[in-house]
Short mmCIF file of C-alpha atoms in Angstrom, two decimals:
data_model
loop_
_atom_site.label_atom_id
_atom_site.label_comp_id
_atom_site.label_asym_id
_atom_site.label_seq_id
_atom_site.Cartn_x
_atom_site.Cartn_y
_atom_site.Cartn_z
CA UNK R 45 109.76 37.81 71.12
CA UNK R 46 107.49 40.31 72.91
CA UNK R 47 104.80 39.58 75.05
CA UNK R 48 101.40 41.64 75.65
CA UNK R 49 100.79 42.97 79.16
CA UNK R 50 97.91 40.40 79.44
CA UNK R 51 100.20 37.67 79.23
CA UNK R 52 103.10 38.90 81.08
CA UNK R 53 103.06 37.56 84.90
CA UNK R 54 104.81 40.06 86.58
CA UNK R 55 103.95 43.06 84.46
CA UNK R 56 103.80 46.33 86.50
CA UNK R 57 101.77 49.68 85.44
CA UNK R 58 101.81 52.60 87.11
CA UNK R 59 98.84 54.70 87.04
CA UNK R 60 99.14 58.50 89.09
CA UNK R 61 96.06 60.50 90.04
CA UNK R 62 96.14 63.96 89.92
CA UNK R 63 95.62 64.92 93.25
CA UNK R 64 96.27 68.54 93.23
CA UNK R 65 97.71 71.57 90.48
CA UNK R 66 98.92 74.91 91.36
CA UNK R 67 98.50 76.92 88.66
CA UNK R 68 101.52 80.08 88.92
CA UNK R 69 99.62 82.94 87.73
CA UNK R 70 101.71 85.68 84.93
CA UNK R 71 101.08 88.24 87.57
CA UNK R 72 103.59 86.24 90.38
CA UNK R 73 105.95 85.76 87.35
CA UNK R 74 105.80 88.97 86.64
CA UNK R 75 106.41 90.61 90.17
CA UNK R 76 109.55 88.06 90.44
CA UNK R 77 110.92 89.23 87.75
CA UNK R 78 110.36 93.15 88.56
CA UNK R 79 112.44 92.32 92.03
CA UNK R 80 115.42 91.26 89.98
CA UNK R 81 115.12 94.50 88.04
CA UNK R 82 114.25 96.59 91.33
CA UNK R 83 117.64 94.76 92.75
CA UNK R 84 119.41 96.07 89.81
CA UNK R 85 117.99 99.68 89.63
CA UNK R 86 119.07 99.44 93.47
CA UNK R 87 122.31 98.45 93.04
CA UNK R 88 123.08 100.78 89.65
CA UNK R 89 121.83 103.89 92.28
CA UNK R 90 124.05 102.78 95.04
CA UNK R 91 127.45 101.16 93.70
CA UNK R 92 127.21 102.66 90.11
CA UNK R 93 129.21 100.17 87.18
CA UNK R 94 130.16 98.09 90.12
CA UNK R 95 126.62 97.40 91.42
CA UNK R 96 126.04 96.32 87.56
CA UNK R 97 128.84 94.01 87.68
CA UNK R 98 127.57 92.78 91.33
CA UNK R 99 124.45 92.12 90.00
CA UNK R 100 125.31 89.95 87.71
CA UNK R 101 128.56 88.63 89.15
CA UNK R 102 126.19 87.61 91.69
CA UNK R 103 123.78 85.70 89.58
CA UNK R 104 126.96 83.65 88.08
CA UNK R 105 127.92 82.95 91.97
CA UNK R 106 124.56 81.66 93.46
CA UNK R 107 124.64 79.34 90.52
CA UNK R 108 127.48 77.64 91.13
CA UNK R 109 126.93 77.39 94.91
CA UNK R 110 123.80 75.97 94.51
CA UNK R 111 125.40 73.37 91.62
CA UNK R 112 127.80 72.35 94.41
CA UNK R 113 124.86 72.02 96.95
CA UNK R 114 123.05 69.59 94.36
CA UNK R 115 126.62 67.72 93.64
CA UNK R 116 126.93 67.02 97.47
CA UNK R 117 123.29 66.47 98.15
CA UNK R 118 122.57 63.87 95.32
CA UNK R 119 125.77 61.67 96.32
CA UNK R 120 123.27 59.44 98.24
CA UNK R 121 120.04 59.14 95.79
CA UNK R 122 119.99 55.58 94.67
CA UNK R 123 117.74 56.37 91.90
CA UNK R 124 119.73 58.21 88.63
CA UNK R 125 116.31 59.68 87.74
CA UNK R 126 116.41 61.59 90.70
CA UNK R 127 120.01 63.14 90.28
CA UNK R 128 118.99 64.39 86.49
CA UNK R 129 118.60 67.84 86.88
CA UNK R 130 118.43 70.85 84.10
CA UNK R 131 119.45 74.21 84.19
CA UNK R 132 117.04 76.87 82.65
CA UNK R 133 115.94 80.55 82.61
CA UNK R 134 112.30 79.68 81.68
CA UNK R 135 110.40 82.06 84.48
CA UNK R 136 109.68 80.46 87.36
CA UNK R 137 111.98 77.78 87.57
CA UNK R 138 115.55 79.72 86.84
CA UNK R 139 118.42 77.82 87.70
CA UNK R 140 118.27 74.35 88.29
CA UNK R 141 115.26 72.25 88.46
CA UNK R 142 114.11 68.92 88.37
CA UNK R 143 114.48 67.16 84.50
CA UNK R 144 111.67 64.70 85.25
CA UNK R 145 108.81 64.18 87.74
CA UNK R 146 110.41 64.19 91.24
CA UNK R 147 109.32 62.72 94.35
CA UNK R 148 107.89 65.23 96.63
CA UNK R 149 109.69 64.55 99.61
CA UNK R 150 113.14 64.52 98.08
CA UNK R 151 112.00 68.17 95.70
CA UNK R 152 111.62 69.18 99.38
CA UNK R 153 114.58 67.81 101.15
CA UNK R 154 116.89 69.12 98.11
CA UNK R 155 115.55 72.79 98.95
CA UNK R 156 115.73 73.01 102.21
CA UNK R 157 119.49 71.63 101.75
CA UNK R 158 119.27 74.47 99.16
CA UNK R 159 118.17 77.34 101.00
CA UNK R 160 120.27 76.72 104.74
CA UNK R 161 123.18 75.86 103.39
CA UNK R 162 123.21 78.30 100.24
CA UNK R 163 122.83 80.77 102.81
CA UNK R 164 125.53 79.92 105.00
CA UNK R 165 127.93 79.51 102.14
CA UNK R 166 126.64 82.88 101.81
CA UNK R 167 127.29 84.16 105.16
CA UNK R 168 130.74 82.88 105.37
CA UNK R 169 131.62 85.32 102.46
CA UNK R 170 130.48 88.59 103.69
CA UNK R 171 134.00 89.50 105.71
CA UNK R 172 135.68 88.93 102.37
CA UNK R 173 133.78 90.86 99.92
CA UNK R 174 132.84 93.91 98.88
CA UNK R 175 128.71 95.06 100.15
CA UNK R 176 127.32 95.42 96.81
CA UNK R 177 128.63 91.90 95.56
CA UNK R 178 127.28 90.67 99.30
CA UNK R 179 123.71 92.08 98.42
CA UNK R 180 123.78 90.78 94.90
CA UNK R 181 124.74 87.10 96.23
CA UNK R 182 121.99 87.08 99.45
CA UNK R 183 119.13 88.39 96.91
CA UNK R 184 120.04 86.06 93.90
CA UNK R 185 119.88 83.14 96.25
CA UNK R 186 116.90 84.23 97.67
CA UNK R 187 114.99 85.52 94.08
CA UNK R 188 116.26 81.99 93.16
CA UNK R 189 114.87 79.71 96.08
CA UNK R 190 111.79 81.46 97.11
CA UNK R 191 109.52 80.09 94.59
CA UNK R 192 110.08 76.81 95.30
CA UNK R 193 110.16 77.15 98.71
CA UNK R 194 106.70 78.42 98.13
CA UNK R 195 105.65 75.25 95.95
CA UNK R 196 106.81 73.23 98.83
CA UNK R 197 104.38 75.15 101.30
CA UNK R 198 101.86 74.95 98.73
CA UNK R 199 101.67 71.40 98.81
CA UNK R 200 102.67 71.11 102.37
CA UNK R 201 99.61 68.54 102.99
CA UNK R 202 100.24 66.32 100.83
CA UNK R 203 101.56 62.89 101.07
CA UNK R 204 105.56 62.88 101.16
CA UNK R 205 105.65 59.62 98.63
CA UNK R 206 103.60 61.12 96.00
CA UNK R 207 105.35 63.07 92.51
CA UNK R 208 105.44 66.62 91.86
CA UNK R 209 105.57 67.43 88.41
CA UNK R 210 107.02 70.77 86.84
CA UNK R 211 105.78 72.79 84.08
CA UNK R 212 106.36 76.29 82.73
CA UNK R 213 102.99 77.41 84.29
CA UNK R 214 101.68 74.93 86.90
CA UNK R 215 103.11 72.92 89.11
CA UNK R 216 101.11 69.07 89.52
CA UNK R 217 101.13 66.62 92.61
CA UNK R 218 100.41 62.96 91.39
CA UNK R 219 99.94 59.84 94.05
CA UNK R 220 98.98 56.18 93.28
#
C-alpha cells in the first residue's frame, strides 16, 4: 500500500533553482555549421574526391575516438545515470552528449578528458596518414568539442555540484 509524502518519514524531494540559462543563439549554430562546410569546400579544392572522402572519413573517426574516450572515462562513475549518454546530430550538440541532466563538474571533467586526449589520439596518427585525412580528423574533433568547451567557460562560476541541463537551444544550470 502507498503512502503520501506527508506521511512518509524519510521522504526526500528535490527541488533545483534555476540559477543561470545560456541561450545558443541560430546565428552561432549557424556559423558552426558553415565551418564544417568551409572545411569541406577546403578540402574538395585541395585533395579533390579524396578530400571528400577525408572529410567524412574523418567525421566517422573522431566519433569513435571520442566513444572510446567516454568508454574509458565512465569506468569509474558510480552513478549509471551519469554513464547514459546519446548520440545525435541535432545542431549544437553533434556527437555524443549527455541523455539526462548531468552534474556540472563531471560534464566538465568528461570534456576536458575529451578534448586532451582526443587530441593526442590525434597526434599519434599524423606519421601514419595521409594530410587531408589528418586535417579532416584535427578539425572534426575540434568542430565537435568546441561548443562545449565553450558551455563549460560559460558557466565557469558556477558551483561544481550543481546540474547542467541540455536542450536543443539553451543550455540551463540548476543548484539546490
Amino acid at each position: 500500500m502507498r503512502q503520501s509524502l506527508l506521511e512518509k518519514q524519510v521522504a526526500t524531494i528535490y527541488q533545483y533553482k534555476l540559477i543561470r540559462r545560456k541561450v545558443i543563439r541560430p546565428e552561432l549554430v549557424h556559423s558552426h555549421i558553415l565551418i564544417a562546410a568551409i572545411l569541406l569546400g577546403f578540402q574538395l579544392l585541395m585533395y579533390g574526391k579524396d578530400g571528400l572522402f577525408s572529410w567524412l572519413i574523418g567525421f566517422a573517426i573522431v566519433q569513435v575516438i571520442h566513444l572510446i574516450i567516454l568508454l574509458l572515462a565512465f569506468i569509474r562513475v558510480e552513478d549509471a545515470v551519469d554513464r547514459r549518454w546519446i548520440w545525435g546530430i541535432t545542431p549544437p550538440w553533434f556527437g555524443f552528449k549527455p541523455a539526462n541532466d548531468i552534474r556540472l563538474a563531471l560534464f566538465r571533467r568528461v570534456h576536458r578528458h575529451l578534448f586532451w586526449i582526443g587530441l593526442c589520439a590525434v597526434a599519434i596518427t599524423y606519421p601514419w596518414i595521409e594530410p587531408s585525412l589528418f586535417i579532416s580528423i584535427l578539425c572534426w574533433h575540434l568542430w565537435l568539442i568546441i561548443p562545449r568547451m565553450l558551455l563549460s567557460l560559460a558557466f565557469l562560476k558556477q558551483r561544481k555540484d550543481g546540474i547542467l541541463r541540455l536542450q536543443k537551444n539553451e543550455a540551463s544550470y540548476y543548484h539546490q
